[in-house]
Amino acid sequence: MKIAMIGTGYVGLVSGVCFSDFGHEVVCVDKNADKIAALEGGEVPIFEPGLDDLVARNVAAGRLSFTDDIASAVRAADAVFIAVGTPSRRGDNHADLSFVFAASEEIAAALEGYTVVVTKSTVPVGTGDKVREIIDRVNPQADVDVASNPEFLREGAAIRDFMNPDRVVVGVQSARAQEVMTDIYRPLYLREFPVVFTDLRSAELIKYASNAFLATKISFINEMALLCERTGADVKSVARGMGLDGRIGPKFLHAGPGYGGSCFPKDTRALARMGQEYGTPQMITEAVIEANERMKRHMIDRVMEMCGDNVNGRTIAVLGVTFKPDTDDMREAPALTIVPALVGRGARVRVVDPQGRREGDALLPGVAWMDSPYEAAEGADVLMILTQWNEFRALDLKRLAGAMASPRLADFRNIYSAEDAAAAGFESYCAVGRPGRDIAGWGKVKASLTAPVPRQTT
Ligand SMILES: NC(=O)c1ccc[n+]([C@@H]2O[C@H](COP(=O)([O-])OP(=O)(O)OC[C@H]3O[C@@H](n4cnc5c(N)ncnc54)[C@H](O)[C@@H]3O)[C@@H](O)[C@H]2O)c1
């Protein structure tokens, strides 16, 4: 199969490279000429484990190439995938489809011979039909089918996810398109990974439904964590006890500072918007969005509490700012809410992140970037863990506490425990939904056990 991949970002590049590894001939297209020049020079513009090697191998095998000339790539292709961004539209939270529609026009003008145009971008229900309308308008002679093939890979594990998917979802409108899509995914099909063929609109909605459901799990356990903080229960035990129930499962039940990233925030907002537009409000998703915002604010409150409600002039060392480990992606990371709030209150914030600086430099003005947790902790008042990079999982807590001016640990990924922190010499420790120490947090938890819970008046 000859494939053109339009958009060479996290999804387009990984999908394109993996398709070429299946044996297809793939041209990755991007309108960002710098990105293409970098890729042609053997440089991968994003951090994704294993991607450099896979790109090099398939380029060397002659199956993978890069261009900013969309027409030449589309002309030769059996299938054209649209993998451009669909960010939140400013003002109304609808998915911004301008990149998808612009790409569709360019594709339409270049089509030759039978081609399947596939949306891989996450797009609202009905977008495939609009892409079809654009193609019919721009090139009424085109012999084309439109398909939907939403992507479920996770940054940080993108190649593994693409090569070993839980399922592949494909929405088609014709047997001919189904045949092409079957050929493209044959290597996965042969290894018995489920390929779910459905209609276009269902495929489009499966993606939003899946992301909103996962976001719901995260917000649910985060709300349980808040209840744990009031009642003295431990959210890690609660999550384990829940997750062992096969109907629930243990994944996405880790309490933390709120979800972020390039997908969950914008996709939950777009789903909520879709619900409003179709007159069926997605009340659960709307609540999930609000709960997630509250969680980020709660993290700020916890740090303030640790510092006697005043961080002015205090030094706060932040470990991890990317929205999750093993990626350099900073899009909607909780750090982008939490860090500026602390800087705004006069804190001196130091940041350590193995991959976050390239993106984070511009997004986090006023912070000092450090090379290691130990350097960041030197003379600091609070050490805050925001992203659970592996290298933050086995820190020498004693060394960190010893280096700090006032050793306080805000462990917002629940990596350590109050006991670990106390044994290492931390004066105070707070986690998410778990007992803290001293420590402001623990004192408050104990007090809250006896204090009457405010009654709801409505
Ligand atoms: N990032 C993820 O983990 C992930 C996972 C699943 C699905 N998705 C979805 O995949 C889509 C792409 O996401 P991403 O994170 O890869 O985005 P991205 O911003 O990393 O990449 C998009 C790329 O498309 C290019 N582009 C835009 N318009 C173009 C055009 N007309 N012609 C050629 N190139 C063009 C941009 O220059 C950019 O390089 C989104 O809809 C997203 O919701 C993302």
Coordinates of C-alpha atoms and ligand atoms in Angstrom, one line a residue:
M1 CA 0.0 0.0 0.0
K2 CA 1.1 3.5 -0.7
I3 CA 0.2 5.8 2.2
A4 CA 0.3 9.6 2.6
M5 CA 0.2 10.8 6.2
I6 CA -0.8 14.5 6.4
G7 CA 0.5 16.0 9.6
T8 CA 3.7 14.7 11.1
G9 CA 3.1 15.4 14.8
Y10 CA 2.9 12.9 17.7
V11 CA 0.2 10.8 15.9
G12 CA 1.1 11.3 12.3
L13 CA 4.8 10.6 12.7
V14 CA 4.3 7.5 14.9
S15 CA 1.5 6.1 12.7
G16 CA 3.4 6.8 9.5
V17 CA 6.6 5.2 10.8
C18 CA 4.7 2.2 12.1
F19 CA 2.8 1.7 8.8
S20 CA 6.2 1.8 7.0
D21 CA 7.4 -0.8 9.5
F22 CA 4.4 -3.0 8.5
G23 CA 6.0 -2.9 4.9
H24 CA 3.9 -0.1 3.4
E25 CA 5.4 2.8 1.4
V26 CA 4.8 5.9 3.5
V27 CA 5.3 9.6 2.8
C28 CA 4.9 11.8 5.9
V29 CA 3.8 15.3 5.0
D30 CA 3.9 18.5 7.1
K31 CA 3.4 22.1 6.2
N32 CA 6.0 22.9 8.8
A33 CA 9.1 23.0 6.6
D34 CA 11.5 23.0 9.6
K35 CA 10.1 19.8 10.8
I36 CA 10.4 18.1 7.4
A37 CA 14.0 19.4 7.1
A38 CA 14.9 18.1 10.5
L39 CA 13.4 14.7 9.7
E40 CA 15.2 14.6 6.3
G41 CA 18.4 15.3 8.2
G42 CA 17.7 12.3 10.5
E43 CA 16.5 14.3 13.4
V44 CA 13.2 13.4 15.1
P45 CA 11.5 16.6 16.3
I46 CA 9.6 15.1 19.3
F47 CA 10.7 12.9 22.2
E48 CA 9.0 9.5 22.0
P49 CA 10.9 6.4 23.2
G50 CA 12.1 4.2 20.4
L51 CA 11.0 6.5 17.6
D52 CA 14.5 7.6 16.4
D53 CA 15.5 4.0 15.7
L54 CA 12.3 3.1 14.0
V55 CA 12.5 6.2 11.8
A56 CA 16.1 5.5 10.9
R57 CA 15.4 1.8 10.1
N58 CA 12.5 2.5 7.8
V59 CA 14.2 5.4 6.0
A60 CA 17.2 3.2 5.4
A61 CA 14.8 0.5 4.0
G62 CA 13.4 3.1 1.5
R63 CA 9.9 2.7 2.8
L64 CA 9.6 6.1 4.6
S65 CA 10.1 9.6 3.4
F66 CA 9.2 13.1 4.3
T67 CA 8.0 16.1 2.3
D68 CA 6.2 19.4 2.5
D69 CA 4.7 18.9 -0.9
I70 CA 1.2 17.5 -0.1
A71 CA 0.2 17.2 -3.8
S72 CA 2.9 14.8 -4.8
A73 CA 2.3 12.6 -1.8
V74 CA -1.4 12.4 -2.3
R75 CA -1.2 11.8 -6.0
A76 CA 0.6 8.5 -5.6
A77 CA -1.3 7.3 -2.5
D78 CA -3.9 4.5 -2.1
A79 CA -4.8 5.9 1.3
V80 CA -4.3 9.5 2.6
F81 CA -4.5 9.8 6.4
I82 CA -5.3 13.2 8.0
A83 CA -3.5 13.5 11.3
V84 CA -3.4 17.2 11.8
G85 CA -4.2 18.9 15.1
T86 CA -7.8 19.5 16.4
P87 CA -7.2 21.8 19.3
S88 CA -10.0 23.5 21.3
R89 CA -11.5 26.4 19.4
R90 CA -11.1 29.6 21.2
G91 CA -14.3 30.9 22.8
D92 CA -16.6 27.9 22.4
N93 CA -14.5 24.8 23.2
H94 CA -15.6 23.1 20.0
A95 CA -12.9 21.1 18.2
D96 CA -11.2 23.5 15.9
L97 CA -11.5 21.7 12.5
S98 CA -9.8 24.4 10.4
F99 CA -6.6 22.3 10.0
V100 CA -8.7 19.2 9.0
F101 CA -10.7 21.2 6.4
A102 CA -7.7 23.0 5.0
A103 CA -5.9 19.7 4.6
S104 CA -9.0 18.2 3.0
E105 CA -9.1 21.0 0.3
E106 CA -5.4 20.4 -0.5
I107 CA -5.9 16.7 -0.6
A108 CA -9.0 17.0 -2.8
A109 CA -7.2 19.0 -5.4
A110 CA -4.4 16.5 -5.8
L111 CA -6.4 13.2 -5.8
E112 CA -5.7 10.8 -8.7
G113 CA -7.2 7.3 -9.1
Y114 CA -9.2 5.5 -6.4
T115 CA -8.1 6.8 -2.9
V116 CA -9.4 6.3 0.6
V117 CA -9.2 9.5 2.7
V118 CA -9.0 8.6 6.3
T119 CA -9.4 10.9 9.3
K120 CA -7.0 9.8 12.0
S121 CA -7.3 13.1 13.9
T122 CA -9.9 13.1 16.7
V123 CA -12.9 14.8 15.1
P124 CA -16.5 15.4 16.1
V125 CA -19.3 13.2 14.8
G126 CA -20.2 14.2 11.2
T127 CA -16.7 15.5 10.3
G128 CA -16.2 12.7 7.9
D129 CA -19.3 13.8 6.0
K130 CA -18.0 17.3 5.9
V131 CA -14.6 16.1 4.5
R132 CA -16.5 14.3 1.8
E133 CA -18.5 17.4 1.0
I134 CA -15.2 19.4 0.6
I135 CA -13.7 16.8 -1.7
D136 CA -16.9 16.6 -3.8
R137 CA -16.9 20.4 -4.1
V138 CA -13.2 20.9 -4.9
N139 CA -12.8 17.8 -7.1
P140 CA -16.2 16.4 -8.3
Q141 CA -14.5 13.8 -10.5
A142 CA -12.5 12.3 -7.6
D143 CA -12.9 8.6 -7.1
V144 CA -12.8 8.6 -3.3
D145 CA -14.1 7.1 -0.1
V146 CA -13.9 8.7 3.3
A147 CA -13.1 6.6 6.3
S148 CA -12.5 7.2 10.0
N149 CA -9.7 5.6 11.9
P150 CA -9.3 7.3 15.3
E151 CA -6.0 6.8 17.1
F152 CA -5.7 5.5 20.6
L153 CA -1.9 5.5 21.2
R154 CA -0.5 7.1 24.3
E155 CA 2.5 9.4 24.2
G156 CA 5.4 7.8 25.9
A157 CA 4.3 4.3 24.8
A158 CA 3.1 5.3 21.3
I159 CA 5.0 2.7 19.3
R160 CA 4.1 -0.2 21.6
D161 CA 0.5 1.0 21.6
F162 CA 0.4 1.3 17.8
M163 CA 2.0 -2.1 17.2
N164 CA 0.0 -3.9 20.0
P165 CA -3.4 -2.1 20.1
D166 CA -6.3 -3.2 22.3
R167 CA -8.3 -2.6 19.1
V168 CA -8.3 -0.8 15.8
V169 CA -11.4 1.1 15.0
V170 CA -12.3 1.8 11.4
G171 CA -15.5 3.6 10.2
V172 CA -16.2 3.0 6.5
Q173 CA -19.0 3.6 4.0
S174 CA -18.1 1.1 1.3
A175 CA -16.7 -2.4 0.9
R176 CA -14.0 -1.0 -1.3
A177 CA -12.7 1.2 1.5
Q178 CA -13.0 -1.6 4.0
E179 CA -10.7 -3.7 1.7
V180 CA -8.1 -1.0 1.6
M181 CA -8.2 -0.5 5.4
T182 CA -8.0 -4.3 5.9
D183 CA -4.9 -4.4 3.7
I184 CA -3.3 -1.6 5.6
Y185 CA -3.9 -3.2 9.0
R186 CA -3.3 -6.8 7.8
P187 CA -0.2 -7.3 10.0
L188 CA -2.2 -6.5 13.1
Y189 CA -5.2 -8.5 11.8
L190 CA -3.0 -11.5 11.3
R191 CA -1.8 -11.3 14.9
E192 CA -5.5 -11.3 16.0
F193 CA -5.7 -7.8 17.3
P194 CA -9.3 -6.9 17.1
V195 CA -10.2 -4.6 14.2
V196 CA -13.7 -3.1 14.7
F197 CA -15.3 -2.1 11.4
T198 CA -18.3 0.3 11.9
D199 CA -20.0 3.2 10.3
L200 CA -18.2 6.6 10.1
R201 CA -20.2 8.4 12.8
S202 CA -19.8 5.6 15.3
A203 CA -16.1 5.4 14.8
E204 CA -15.8 9.2 15.4
L205 CA -17.8 8.9 18.6
I206 CA -15.9 5.9 19.9
K207 CA -12.8 8.0 20.2
Y208 CA -14.6 10.8 22.3
A209 CA -16.5 8.2 24.4
S210 CA -13.3 6.4 25.2
N211 CA -11.3 9.5 26.2
A212 CA -14.2 10.9 28.2
F213 CA -14.6 7.6 30.0
L214 CA -10.9 7.5 30.9
A215 CA -11.0 11.1 32.1
T216 CA -14.0 10.2 34.2
K217 CA -12.1 7.4 35.9
I218 CA -9.3 9.8 36.8
S219 CA -11.7 12.5 38.0
F220 CA -13.7 9.9 40.0
I221 CA -10.6 8.7 41.9
N222 CA -9.5 12.3 42.4
E223 CA -12.8 13.1 44.0
M224 CA -12.4 10.0 46.2
A225 CA -9.0 11.3 47.1
L226 CA -10.6 14.6 48.3
L227 CA -13.0 12.5 50.4
C228 CA -10.1 10.5 51.7
E229 CA -8.4 13.7 52.8
R230 CA -11.5 14.6 54.8
T231 CA -12.2 11.2 56.3
G232 CA -8.7 9.8 56.9
A233 CA -9.0 7.0 54.4
D234 CA -6.1 6.2 52.0
V235 CA -7.0 6.6 48.3
K236 CA -4.3 4.1 47.3
S237 CA -6.1 1.4 49.3
V238 CA -9.4 2.5 48.0
A239 CA -8.2 2.4 44.4
R240 CA -6.6 -1.0 44.9
G241 CA -9.8 -2.4 46.5
M242 CA -11.9 -1.0 43.7
G243 CA -9.5 -1.9 40.9
L244 CA -9.4 -5.6 41.7
D245 CA -13.0 -5.8 40.7
G246 CA -12.8 -7.1 37.2
R247 CA -15.7 -4.9 36.2
I248 CA -13.7 -1.8 37.2
G249 CA -10.1 -2.6 36.6
P250 CA -7.0 -0.9 38.2
K251 CA -6.0 1.4 35.3
F252 CA -6.7 5.2 35.5
L253 CA -7.4 4.9 39.2
H254 CA -4.3 6.9 40.3
A255 CA -5.1 10.0 42.2
G256 CA -3.0 13.0 41.2
P257 CA -3.0 16.7 40.3
G258 CA -5.6 16.3 37.5
Y259 CA -5.3 15.1 34.0
G260 CA -3.7 17.1 31.3
G261 CA -2.2 16.5 27.9
S262 CA -3.0 17.0 24.3
C263 CA -6.2 14.9 24.4
F264 CA -8.3 14.5 27.5
P265 CA -8.8 18.2 28.2
K266 CA -9.7 19.2 24.7
D267 CA -11.7 16.1 23.9
T268 CA -13.8 16.2 27.0
R269 CA -14.6 19.9 26.2
A270 CA -15.4 19.0 22.6
L271 CA -17.7 16.2 23.7
A272 CA -19.5 18.5 26.2
R273 CA -19.9 21.0 23.4
M274 CA -21.2 18.3 21.0
G275 CA -23.8 17.3 23.6
Q276 CA -24.9 20.9 23.9
E277 CA -25.2 21.3 20.2
Y278 CA -27.3 18.1 19.8
G279 CA -29.5 19.0 22.8
T280 CA -28.2 16.1 24.9
P281 CA -26.0 17.7 27.5
Q282 CA -23.2 15.3 28.5
M283 CA -23.7 16.0 32.2
I284 CA -21.1 13.5 33.4
T285 CA -18.4 14.8 31.1
E286 CA -19.2 18.4 32.1
A287 CA -18.8 17.4 35.8
V288 CA -15.5 15.7 35.0
I289 CA -14.1 18.8 33.4
E290 CA -15.1 20.9 36.4
A291 CA -13.7 18.3 38.9
N292 CA -10.4 18.3 37.0
E293 CA -10.1 22.1 37.3
R294 CA -10.9 21.9 41.0
M295 CA -8.2 19.3 41.5
K296 CA -5.5 21.5 40.0
R297 CA -6.6 24.4 42.3
H298 CA -6.5 22.0 45.2
M299 CA -2.8 21.3 44.6
I300 CA -2.1 25.0 44.9
D301 CA -4.1 25.1 48.1
R302 CA -2.1 22.2 49.5
V303 CA 1.2 23.9 48.9
M304 CA 0.0 27.1 50.3
E305 CA -1.2 25.3 53.4
M306 CA 2.2 23.7 53.8
C307 CA 3.8 27.1 53.8
G308 CA 1.4 28.7 56.3
D309 CA -0.6 30.3 53.4
N310 CA 2.3 32.4 52.2
V311 CA 4.8 31.4 49.6
N312 CA 6.1 34.9 49.0
G313 CA 9.9 34.6 48.9
R314 CA 9.8 30.8 49.5
T315 CA 11.7 28.5 47.2
I316 CA 9.7 25.7 45.7
A317 CA 11.4 22.9 43.7
V318 CA 9.1 21.3 41.2
L319 CA 10.0 17.8 39.9
G320 CA 8.3 17.2 36.6
V321 CA 6.3 19.6 34.5
T322 CA 5.3 17.5 31.4
F323 CA 1.7 16.2 31.6
K324 CA 3.0 12.7 32.1
P325 CA 6.4 10.9 32.0
D326 CA 8.2 9.8 28.9
T327 CA 7.0 12.7 26.8
D328 CA 8.1 16.3 26.1
D329 CA 4.5 17.3 25.6
M330 CA 3.5 20.2 27.8
R331 CA 0.0 20.7 26.4
E332 CA -2.5 21.5 29.3
A333 CA -0.1 20.0 31.8
P334 CA -1.3 20.6 35.4
A335 CA 2.1 22.3 35.9
L336 CA 0.9 25.1 33.6
T337 CA -1.8 26.0 36.2
I338 CA 0.0 25.2 39.4
V339 CA 3.5 26.7 38.7
P340 CA 2.3 30.2 37.5
A341 CA -0.1 30.4 40.5
L342 CA 2.9 29.9 42.8
V343 CA 5.1 32.3 40.8
G344 CA 2.3 34.8 40.9
R345 CA 2.1 34.6 44.7
G346 CA 5.8 35.5 44.9
A347 CA 7.4 32.0 45.2
R348 CA 10.8 31.4 43.6
V349 CA 10.2 28.3 41.6
R350 CA 12.8 25.9 40.3
V351 CA 12.0 23.2 37.8
V352 CA 13.5 19.9 36.9
D353 CA 12.2 17.8 34.0
P354 CA 14.1 15.3 31.9
Q355 CA 12.4 16.5 28.6
G356 CA 10.1 19.4 29.5
R357 CA 12.5 22.3 29.0
R358 CA 12.3 22.7 25.2
E359 CA 8.5 23.3 25.4
G360 CA 8.4 24.6 28.9
D361 CA 10.9 27.4 28.7
A362 CA 8.4 29.7 27.0
L363 CA 5.3 28.4 28.8
L364 CA 6.7 28.8 32.3
P365 CA 8.2 32.3 32.5
G366 CA 9.9 33.3 35.7
V367 CA 11.1 29.8 36.8
A368 CA 14.7 28.6 37.1
W369 CA 15.5 25.4 35.3
M370 CA 17.8 23.0 37.2
D371 CA 19.6 19.9 36.1
S372 CA 18.8 17.6 39.0
P373 CA 16.4 17.2 41.9
Y374 CA 19.3 17.6 44.3
E375 CA 20.4 20.9 42.8
A376 CA 16.8 22.1 42.8
A377 CA 16.4 21.1 46.5
E378 CA 19.4 23.1 47.7
G379 CA 18.0 25.7 50.2
A380 CA 14.4 25.1 49.1
D381 CA 11.3 25.2 51.3
V382 CA 9.1 22.8 49.4
L383 CA 9.9 19.9 47.1
M384 CA 6.8 19.2 44.9
I385 CA 6.5 16.1 42.7
L386 CA 4.2 16.8 39.8
T387 CA 5.2 14.2 37.1
Q388 CA 6.1 10.6 38.0
W389 CA 9.2 10.3 35.8
N390 CA 11.0 7.1 36.7
E391 CA 14.0 9.0 37.9
F392 CA 11.8 10.6 40.6
R393 CA 10.6 7.3 41.9
A394 CA 13.8 6.3 43.7
L395 CA 15.1 9.6 45.1
D396 CA 17.5 9.8 47.9
L397 CA 15.0 11.5 50.2
K398 CA 17.5 11.9 53.1
R399 CA 19.9 13.8 50.8
L400 CA 17.1 16.0 49.6
A401 CA 15.7 16.7 53.0
G402 CA 19.3 17.5 54.2
A403 CA 19.8 20.0 51.4
M404 CA 16.6 21.9 52.0
A405 CA 16.0 25.0 54.1
S406 CA 12.8 23.6 55.5
P407 CA 12.2 20.1 54.3
R408 CA 8.6 19.7 53.1
L409 CA 7.5 17.2 50.5
A410 CA 4.4 17.7 48.4
D411 CA 4.1 14.3 46.7
F412 CA 1.3 14.9 44.2
R413 CA 1.9 11.5 42.5
N414 CA 1.7 9.5 45.7
I415 CA 5.1 7.9 45.1
Y416 CA 6.3 8.0 48.6
S417 CA 4.6 7.8 52.0
A418 CA 4.4 9.9 55.2
E419 CA 6.6 7.2 56.8
D420 CA 9.3 7.4 54.1
A421 CA 9.3 11.2 54.3
A422 CA 9.5 11.3 58.1
A423 CA 12.3 8.7 58.2
A424 CA 14.3 10.8 55.7
G425 CA 14.0 13.9 57.9
F426 CA 11.2 15.8 56.2
E427 CA 9.3 18.0 58.6
S428 CA 6.1 17.7 56.6
Y429 CA 4.7 15.6 53.9
C430 CA 1.5 15.8 51.9
A431 CA 0.1 13.5 49.2
V432 CA -3.1 13.3 47.3
G433 CA -5.8 11.5 49.2
R434 CA -3.4 9.9 51.7
P435 CA -2.4 10.7 55.2
G436 CA 0.2 13.4 55.5
R437 CA 2.5 14.2 58.4
D438 CA 2.9 17.1 60.9
I439 CA 2.5 18.4 59.4
A440 CA -0.2 20.9 58.4
G441 CA -2.0 18.3 56.2
W442 CA -2.1 15.5 58.8
G443 CA -3.2 17.9 61.6
K444 CA -6.0 19.1 59.4
V445 CA -7.0 15.6 58.4
K446 CA -7.3 14.6 62.0
A447 CA -9.2 17.7 62.9
S448 CA -11.5 17.1 60.0
L449 CA -12.3 13.6 61.4
T450 CA -14.0 15.2 64.4
A451 CA -15.2 18.4 62.8
P452 CA -18.8 18.4 61.6
V453 CA -19.0 18.2 57.8
P454 CA -20.7 21.3 56.5
R455 CA -24.3 20.6 55.6
Q456 CA -25.5 21.2 52.1
T457 CA -28.3 23.7 52.1
T458 CA -29.8 22.9 48.7
Ligands
LIG1 N1 -1.0 13.3 20.8 C1 -1.7 12.2 21.2 O1 -1.3 11.5 22.1 C2 -2.9 11.8 20.4 C3 -3.5 10.5 20.6 C4 -4.6 10.1 19.9 C5 -5.2 11.0 19.0 N2 -4.6 12.3 18.8 C6 -5.3 13.2 17.9 O2 -4.5 13.2 16.7 C7 -4.5 14.5 16.1 C8 -3.1 15.0 15.9 O3 -2.5 15.2 17.2 P1 -1.0 15.4 17.4 O4 -0.8 15.4 18.9 O5 -0.2 14.5 16.6 O6 -0.9 16.9 16.8 P2 0.5 17.8 16.6 O7 0.1 19.2 16.8 O8 1.6 17.1 17.3 O9 0.7 17.5 15.0 C9 -0.1 18.1 14.0 C10 0.8 18.3 12.8 O10 0.0 18.6 11.7 C11 0.7 19.6 10.9 N3 -0.3 20.2 10.0 C12 -1.4 21.0 10.3 N4 -2.0 21.3 9.1 C13 -1.4 20.7 8.1 C14 -1.6 20.6 6.7 N5 -2.6 21.3 6.1 N6 -0.7 19.9 5.9 C15 0.3 19.3 6.5 N7 0.5 19.3 7.8 C16 -0.3 20.0 8.6 C17 1.3 20.5 11.9 O11 2.3 21.3 11.4 C18 1.7 19.6 13.0 O12 3.1 19.2 12.7 C19 -5.4 15.3 17.0 O13 -6.7 15.3 16.5 C20 -5.3 14.6 18.3 O14 -6.5 14.8 19.1 C21 -3.5 12.7 19.5

